[in-house]
Amino acid sequence: MTALLTSCFAGFEEICRPDAPLADLTWYRLGGPARWLISPRDEAELAAVIQRCRAQGVPWRVLGRGANLLVRDEGVDAAVIRLSAPHWSAVDVSAPLVRAGGGADFTRLVRSTLDQGLLGLEALAGIPGMLGGIVRMNAGGRHGSIADFVESVRVLDPAGQVADRPRAALGFAYRHTELDGCIVLGATLRLSPGDPDAGLARYRAIWNEKYATQPAVSERSAGCIFKNPPGEAAGRLLDRAGLKGARAGGAEISSKHANFIVAGPGATARDVCELIERARARVRETTGIELAPEIEIW
Ligand code: EPU
């Protein structure tokens, strides 16, 4: 069986693991294995992996920090690609522009740009992820989103070509981009030179504000489960529907913020899915509003 599995990726043995557990690569620490987990070391190797996937008819997905993701208990029957090799986390500062790889840790990037007197990203304090995932979903919060800072994004496009796309071509909207089928190799951000202490103070204030209203980032969640519908807050709707504290197995709708589902001991991905469906149905019944998931479910 293993021989058959690996034969799809013959020649990539150094970077490809068959039947690789994914749970510990996600914030939820839930879910089954990937049929293949592949960590390309540079752009050429990534392009070759994608070409092989195409030739073999193997579907592929990109895993970042797994902070906005729920992997189902059955696992993922696909090649899961992870830009975790050192190449992908390179950061090159040419103030006020910062070019960073898609695998750059976002929290670290926020801190290091602030330390260098480049302000802006502190607006996104407390959002975990790899830069690629942050860009792909246009992550953000009440103080802004990554779209506010992106000049251009370097992608491997669906045709397998490396291309630089300017911000106008990215289709940024609320938690949305037009980057489907693309792999974010890196992004160029435009920040604002300023006083590092002022930036750090704002960073701390935003962290504290989040901590006061949301489960801690150390808890097992995927952040907000649903997108905010136009003119409404999903958290408020879920709260009003009486869902705080609702449980399924080891998963619970947070009593601190109703748009978070936190996994406790013994939780399974199925528990989280069950709560998502229950919450969605209850809001539909009580308000007529259909909530759309913000998290990815594999
Ligand atoms: N609210 C309730 N009950 C709750 C939660 C919220 O009544 O259980 C009310 C609040 O009182 C407030 C309103 O709902 O009046 C909005 O709540 P909040 O200010 O907490 O912001 P949010 O809209 O729920 C958004 C983002 C968060 C981001 C915060 C802060 C979405 C879906 N969520 O939350 O992003 O951290 O603003 O910037 O856009 C995420 O994307 O994963 C995420 C957590």
XYZ file of C-alpha atoms and ligand atoms in Angstrom:
342
model
C 0.000 0.000 0.000
C 2.715 2.444 1.060
C 4.707 1.588 -2.073
C 1.670 2.431 -4.178
C 1.104 5.660 -2.279
C 4.663 6.870 -2.604
C 4.957 5.824 -6.246
C 2.747 8.792 -7.162
C 5.517 10.992 -5.829
C 8.547 8.898 -6.815
C 11.591 11.138 -6.790
C 10.101 13.360 -4.064
C 10.760 10.943 -1.184
C 12.832 13.494 0.745
C 9.932 15.916 0.991
C 6.875 13.644 0.868
C 5.378 11.681 3.747
C 2.489 9.309 3.096
C -0.332 8.982 5.670
C 0.925 11.925 7.677
C -1.031 13.038 10.760
C -2.268 16.619 10.411
C -3.867 17.217 13.813
C -0.733 18.620 15.433
C -0.261 20.967 12.492
C -3.558 22.697 13.228
C -4.700 24.980 16.027
C -7.618 22.640 16.774
C -5.295 19.601 17.017
C -8.142 17.540 15.563
C -8.689 15.453 12.481
C -7.102 12.627 10.536
C -4.045 12.239 8.315
C -3.185 13.552 4.881
C -2.683 10.918 2.220
C 0.535 12.773 1.440
C 2.165 15.679 3.231
C 4.669 17.454 1.011
C 7.120 20.190 1.990
C 8.759 21.616 -1.141
C 12.032 23.435 -0.532
C 11.808 26.106 -3.216
C 9.677 27.393 -6.077
C 11.048 24.983 -8.652
C 10.356 22.019 -6.409
C 6.865 23.298 -5.610
C 6.088 23.735 -9.308
C 7.332 20.198 -9.970
C 5.118 18.811 -7.176
C 2.053 20.553 -8.588
C 2.896 19.287 -12.057
C 3.137 15.762 -10.663
C -0.205 16.146 -8.894
C -1.734 17.139 -12.211
C -0.111 14.299 -14.109
C -1.296 11.763 -11.506
C -4.755 13.301 -11.078
C -4.044 13.901 -7.386
C -5.947 16.782 -5.778
C -3.838 19.138 -3.655
C -4.384 21.652 -0.880
C -2.141 24.097 0.917
C -1.800 24.024 4.677
C -0.551 27.099 6.488
C -0.442 27.280 10.284
C -3.843 25.563 10.386
C -5.279 28.395 12.453
C -8.480 28.800 10.432
C -8.959 25.161 9.579
C -10.821 22.091 10.761
C -9.584 18.771 9.381
C -12.262 16.066 9.437
C -11.632 12.898 11.436
C -11.409 10.828 8.220
C -8.420 12.881 7.092
C -7.693 14.352 3.676
C -7.475 12.199 0.568
C -5.165 14.609 -1.204
C -1.628 15.916 -1.310
C -1.309 18.519 1.437
C 1.436 20.994 0.665
C 3.151 22.937 3.380
C 5.551 25.819 2.844
C 7.495 25.093 6.013
C 11.011 24.879 4.543
C 13.308 27.825 5.409
C 13.095 29.260 1.876
C 9.461 30.265 2.413
C 9.936 32.339 5.529
C 12.533 34.765 4.163
C 11.805 38.437 4.898
C 13.436 41.253 2.970
C 12.943 44.802 4.195
C 13.395 47.771 1.906
C 11.492 50.399 3.896
C 8.656 51.081 3.620
C 8.264 47.887 1.578
C 8.562 44.458 3.128
C 8.746 41.367 0.982
C 8.056 38.132 2.833
C 7.614 34.509 1.868
C 4.259 32.761 2.014
C 5.533 30.573 4.853
C 6.574 33.497 7.066
C 5.030 33.298 10.529
C 2.655 36.227 10.700
C 2.981 37.003 14.398
C 6.751 37.096 14.039
C 6.445 39.329 10.983
C 4.220 41.767 12.878
C 6.719 41.956 15.746
C 9.813 42.267 13.584
C 8.391 45.018 11.370
C 7.345 46.983 14.461
C 10.822 46.578 15.952
C 12.212 48.076 12.754
C 9.928 51.103 12.955
C 7.549 49.971 10.234
C 3.981 50.358 11.435
C 0.674 49.021 10.217
C 0.570 45.311 10.883
C -0.062 45.906 14.599
C -3.693 46.395 13.485
C -3.726 42.635 12.959
C -2.250 41.782 16.369
C -3.169 38.361 17.671
C -4.017 36.760 14.322
C -1.992 33.567 13.964
C -1.046 32.155 10.578
C 1.445 31.932 7.771
C 1.537 35.018 5.580
C 0.232 32.995 2.624
C -2.907 31.972 4.501
C -3.400 35.456 5.910
C -3.312 36.918 2.383
C -5.377 34.157 0.789
C -8.343 34.752 3.131
C -7.727 38.467 3.629
C -7.499 37.941 7.380
C -8.250 40.834 9.663
C -10.438 42.257 12.346
C -12.030 45.496 13.414
C -8.796 47.468 13.007
C -8.101 46.431 9.438
C -7.211 43.534 7.209
C -4.092 42.453 5.345
C -5.555 43.949 2.138
C -4.757 47.390 3.611
C -1.030 46.645 3.268
C -0.615 44.417 0.222
C 1.148 45.896 -2.824
C 1.460 42.676 -4.770
C 1.418 38.923 -4.312
C 3.661 36.380 -5.939
C 1.711 33.263 -6.847
C 2.016 29.934 -8.513
C -1.095 30.235 -10.663
C -3.488 27.470 -11.693
C -1.586 27.096 -14.990
C 1.571 26.338 -12.994
C 3.202 29.686 -13.810
C 4.884 31.957 -11.284
C 3.418 35.457 -11.563
C 3.375 38.714 -9.608
C -0.175 39.995 -9.207
C -0.731 43.620 -8.251
C -3.231 44.329 -5.460
C -5.905 45.511 -7.935
C -5.954 42.026 -9.472
C -6.478 40.225 -6.166
C -10.202 40.859 -5.648
C -9.848 41.741 -1.970
C -13.143 41.861 -0.086
C -14.241 40.953 3.442
C -12.370 37.677 4.153
C -12.137 37.054 0.447
C -9.685 37.145 -2.469
C -9.696 35.893 -6.044
C -6.762 33.591 -5.383
C -8.544 30.270 -5.791
C -6.260 27.657 -7.285
C -3.197 29.822 -6.605
C -0.447 29.157 -4.108
C 0.790 32.326 -2.410
C 4.584 32.196 -2.664
C 5.098 35.572 -1.040
C 3.767 39.092 -0.736
C 5.075 42.631 -0.803
C 3.574 44.826 1.908
C 3.697 48.608 2.151
C 4.050 49.760 5.762
C 4.459 53.193 7.339
C 7.674 54.386 8.960
C 6.951 55.504 12.525
C 7.809 55.276 16.188
C 8.329 51.626 17.229
C 7.132 52.361 20.789
C 3.872 53.813 19.528
C 3.394 50.786 17.268
C 4.119 48.393 20.091
C 1.685 50.202 22.404
C -1.068 49.878 19.796
C -0.137 46.220 19.274
C -0.511 45.544 23.009
C -3.789 47.456 23.216
C -5.301 45.452 20.353
C -4.060 42.190 21.872
C -5.660 43.108 25.188
C -8.909 44.086 23.522
C -9.052 40.701 21.807
C -8.122 38.831 24.948
C -10.939 40.551 26.841
C -13.600 39.483 24.341
C -12.337 36.237 22.780
C -10.946 32.874 23.913
C -7.158 33.049 24.280
C -5.118 32.257 21.204
C -3.617 29.357 23.188
C -7.029 27.657 23.295
C -7.957 25.115 20.647
C -10.189 26.967 18.196
C -10.100 28.217 14.617
C -11.000 31.794 15.476
C -14.424 32.951 14.341
C -16.412 30.103 12.823
C -18.815 32.167 10.690
C -18.389 35.323 8.645
C -20.311 38.342 9.800
C -23.374 38.748 7.598
C -23.773 42.246 6.083
C -24.612 44.743 8.822
C -24.672 42.098 11.570
C -22.266 40.266 13.867
C -22.438 36.475 13.736
C -21.344 36.389 17.396
C -24.292 38.536 18.438
C -26.778 36.386 16.479
C -25.392 33.177 17.975
C -25.403 34.690 21.450
C -29.025 35.876 21.114
C -29.998 32.414 19.897
C -28.838 31.119 23.287
C -25.926 29.096 21.955
C -23.182 30.108 24.392
C -22.046 27.046 26.331
C -23.761 24.579 23.945
C -21.794 21.342 23.758
C -21.316 18.365 21.462
C -18.941 15.752 22.873
C -15.756 17.578 23.792
C -16.517 20.741 21.792
C -18.225 23.826 23.188
C -19.490 27.158 21.905
C -17.430 29.635 23.859
C -19.169 31.455 26.692
C -16.815 34.367 26.078
C -17.625 34.849 22.374
C -20.381 32.853 20.682
C -18.650 32.774 17.279
C -15.869 30.564 18.649
C -16.080 26.803 19.112
C -13.430 25.572 21.510
C -12.195 21.978 21.572
C -11.663 20.405 24.987
C -10.364 17.008 26.086
C -11.770 14.158 24.000
C -13.165 16.424 21.285
C -13.368 15.162 17.716
C -13.735 17.058 14.464
C -17.202 15.513 14.221
C -18.157 17.227 17.501
C -17.136 20.593 16.090
C -19.028 19.962 12.823
C -22.123 18.974 14.776
C -22.016 22.223 16.750
C -21.485 24.239 13.568
C -24.586 22.696 11.993
C -26.642 23.092 15.158
C -25.645 26.733 15.538
C -26.351 27.481 11.895
C -29.772 25.818 12.071
C -30.717 27.678 15.253
C -29.786 31.077 13.788
C -31.654 30.213 10.593
C -34.778 29.264 12.583
C -34.691 32.282 14.873
C -33.635 35.016 12.435
C -33.930 33.654 8.893
C -30.234 34.495 8.386
C -28.017 31.839 6.821
C -24.551 32.047 8.331
C -21.615 31.229 6.056
C -18.564 29.517 7.542
C -15.416 31.567 7.757
C -13.210 28.615 8.582
C -12.099 26.029 6.081
C -13.242 22.470 6.634
C -11.228 19.722 4.932
N -21.283 39.946 20.490
C -22.248 39.426 21.324
N -22.042 38.177 21.848
C -20.952 37.440 21.570
C -19.970 37.981 20.713
C -20.149 39.237 20.183
O -23.261 40.053 21.591
O -20.841 36.317 22.067
C -21.470 41.305 19.952
C -20.469 42.275 20.546
O -20.924 42.800 21.746
C -20.360 43.313 19.469
C -20.582 42.527 18.173
O -21.209 41.293 18.564
O -21.408 44.255 19.581
C -19.288 42.250 17.428
O -18.433 41.496 18.249
P -16.838 41.706 18.266
O -16.525 43.135 18.480
O -16.284 40.708 19.196
O -16.364 41.414 16.805
P -16.786 40.293 15.795
O -17.468 40.976 14.660
O -17.504 39.182 16.468
C -14.653 40.440 14.325
C -13.899 39.385 13.578
C -12.852 38.752 14.481
C -11.942 39.836 15.038
C -12.804 40.823 15.816
C -12.025 41.946 16.462
C -15.348 38.254 11.960
C -16.205 37.068 11.707
N -14.802 38.316 13.166
O -15.380 39.752 15.326
O -12.091 37.894 13.674
O -10.973 39.267 15.881
O -13.764 41.393 14.904
O -11.271 42.634 15.549
O -15.172 39.094 11.075
C -11.629 35.690 12.912
O -11.649 36.165 11.766
O -11.367 34.490 13.109
C -11.924 36.560 14.017
C -12.008 36.111 15.264
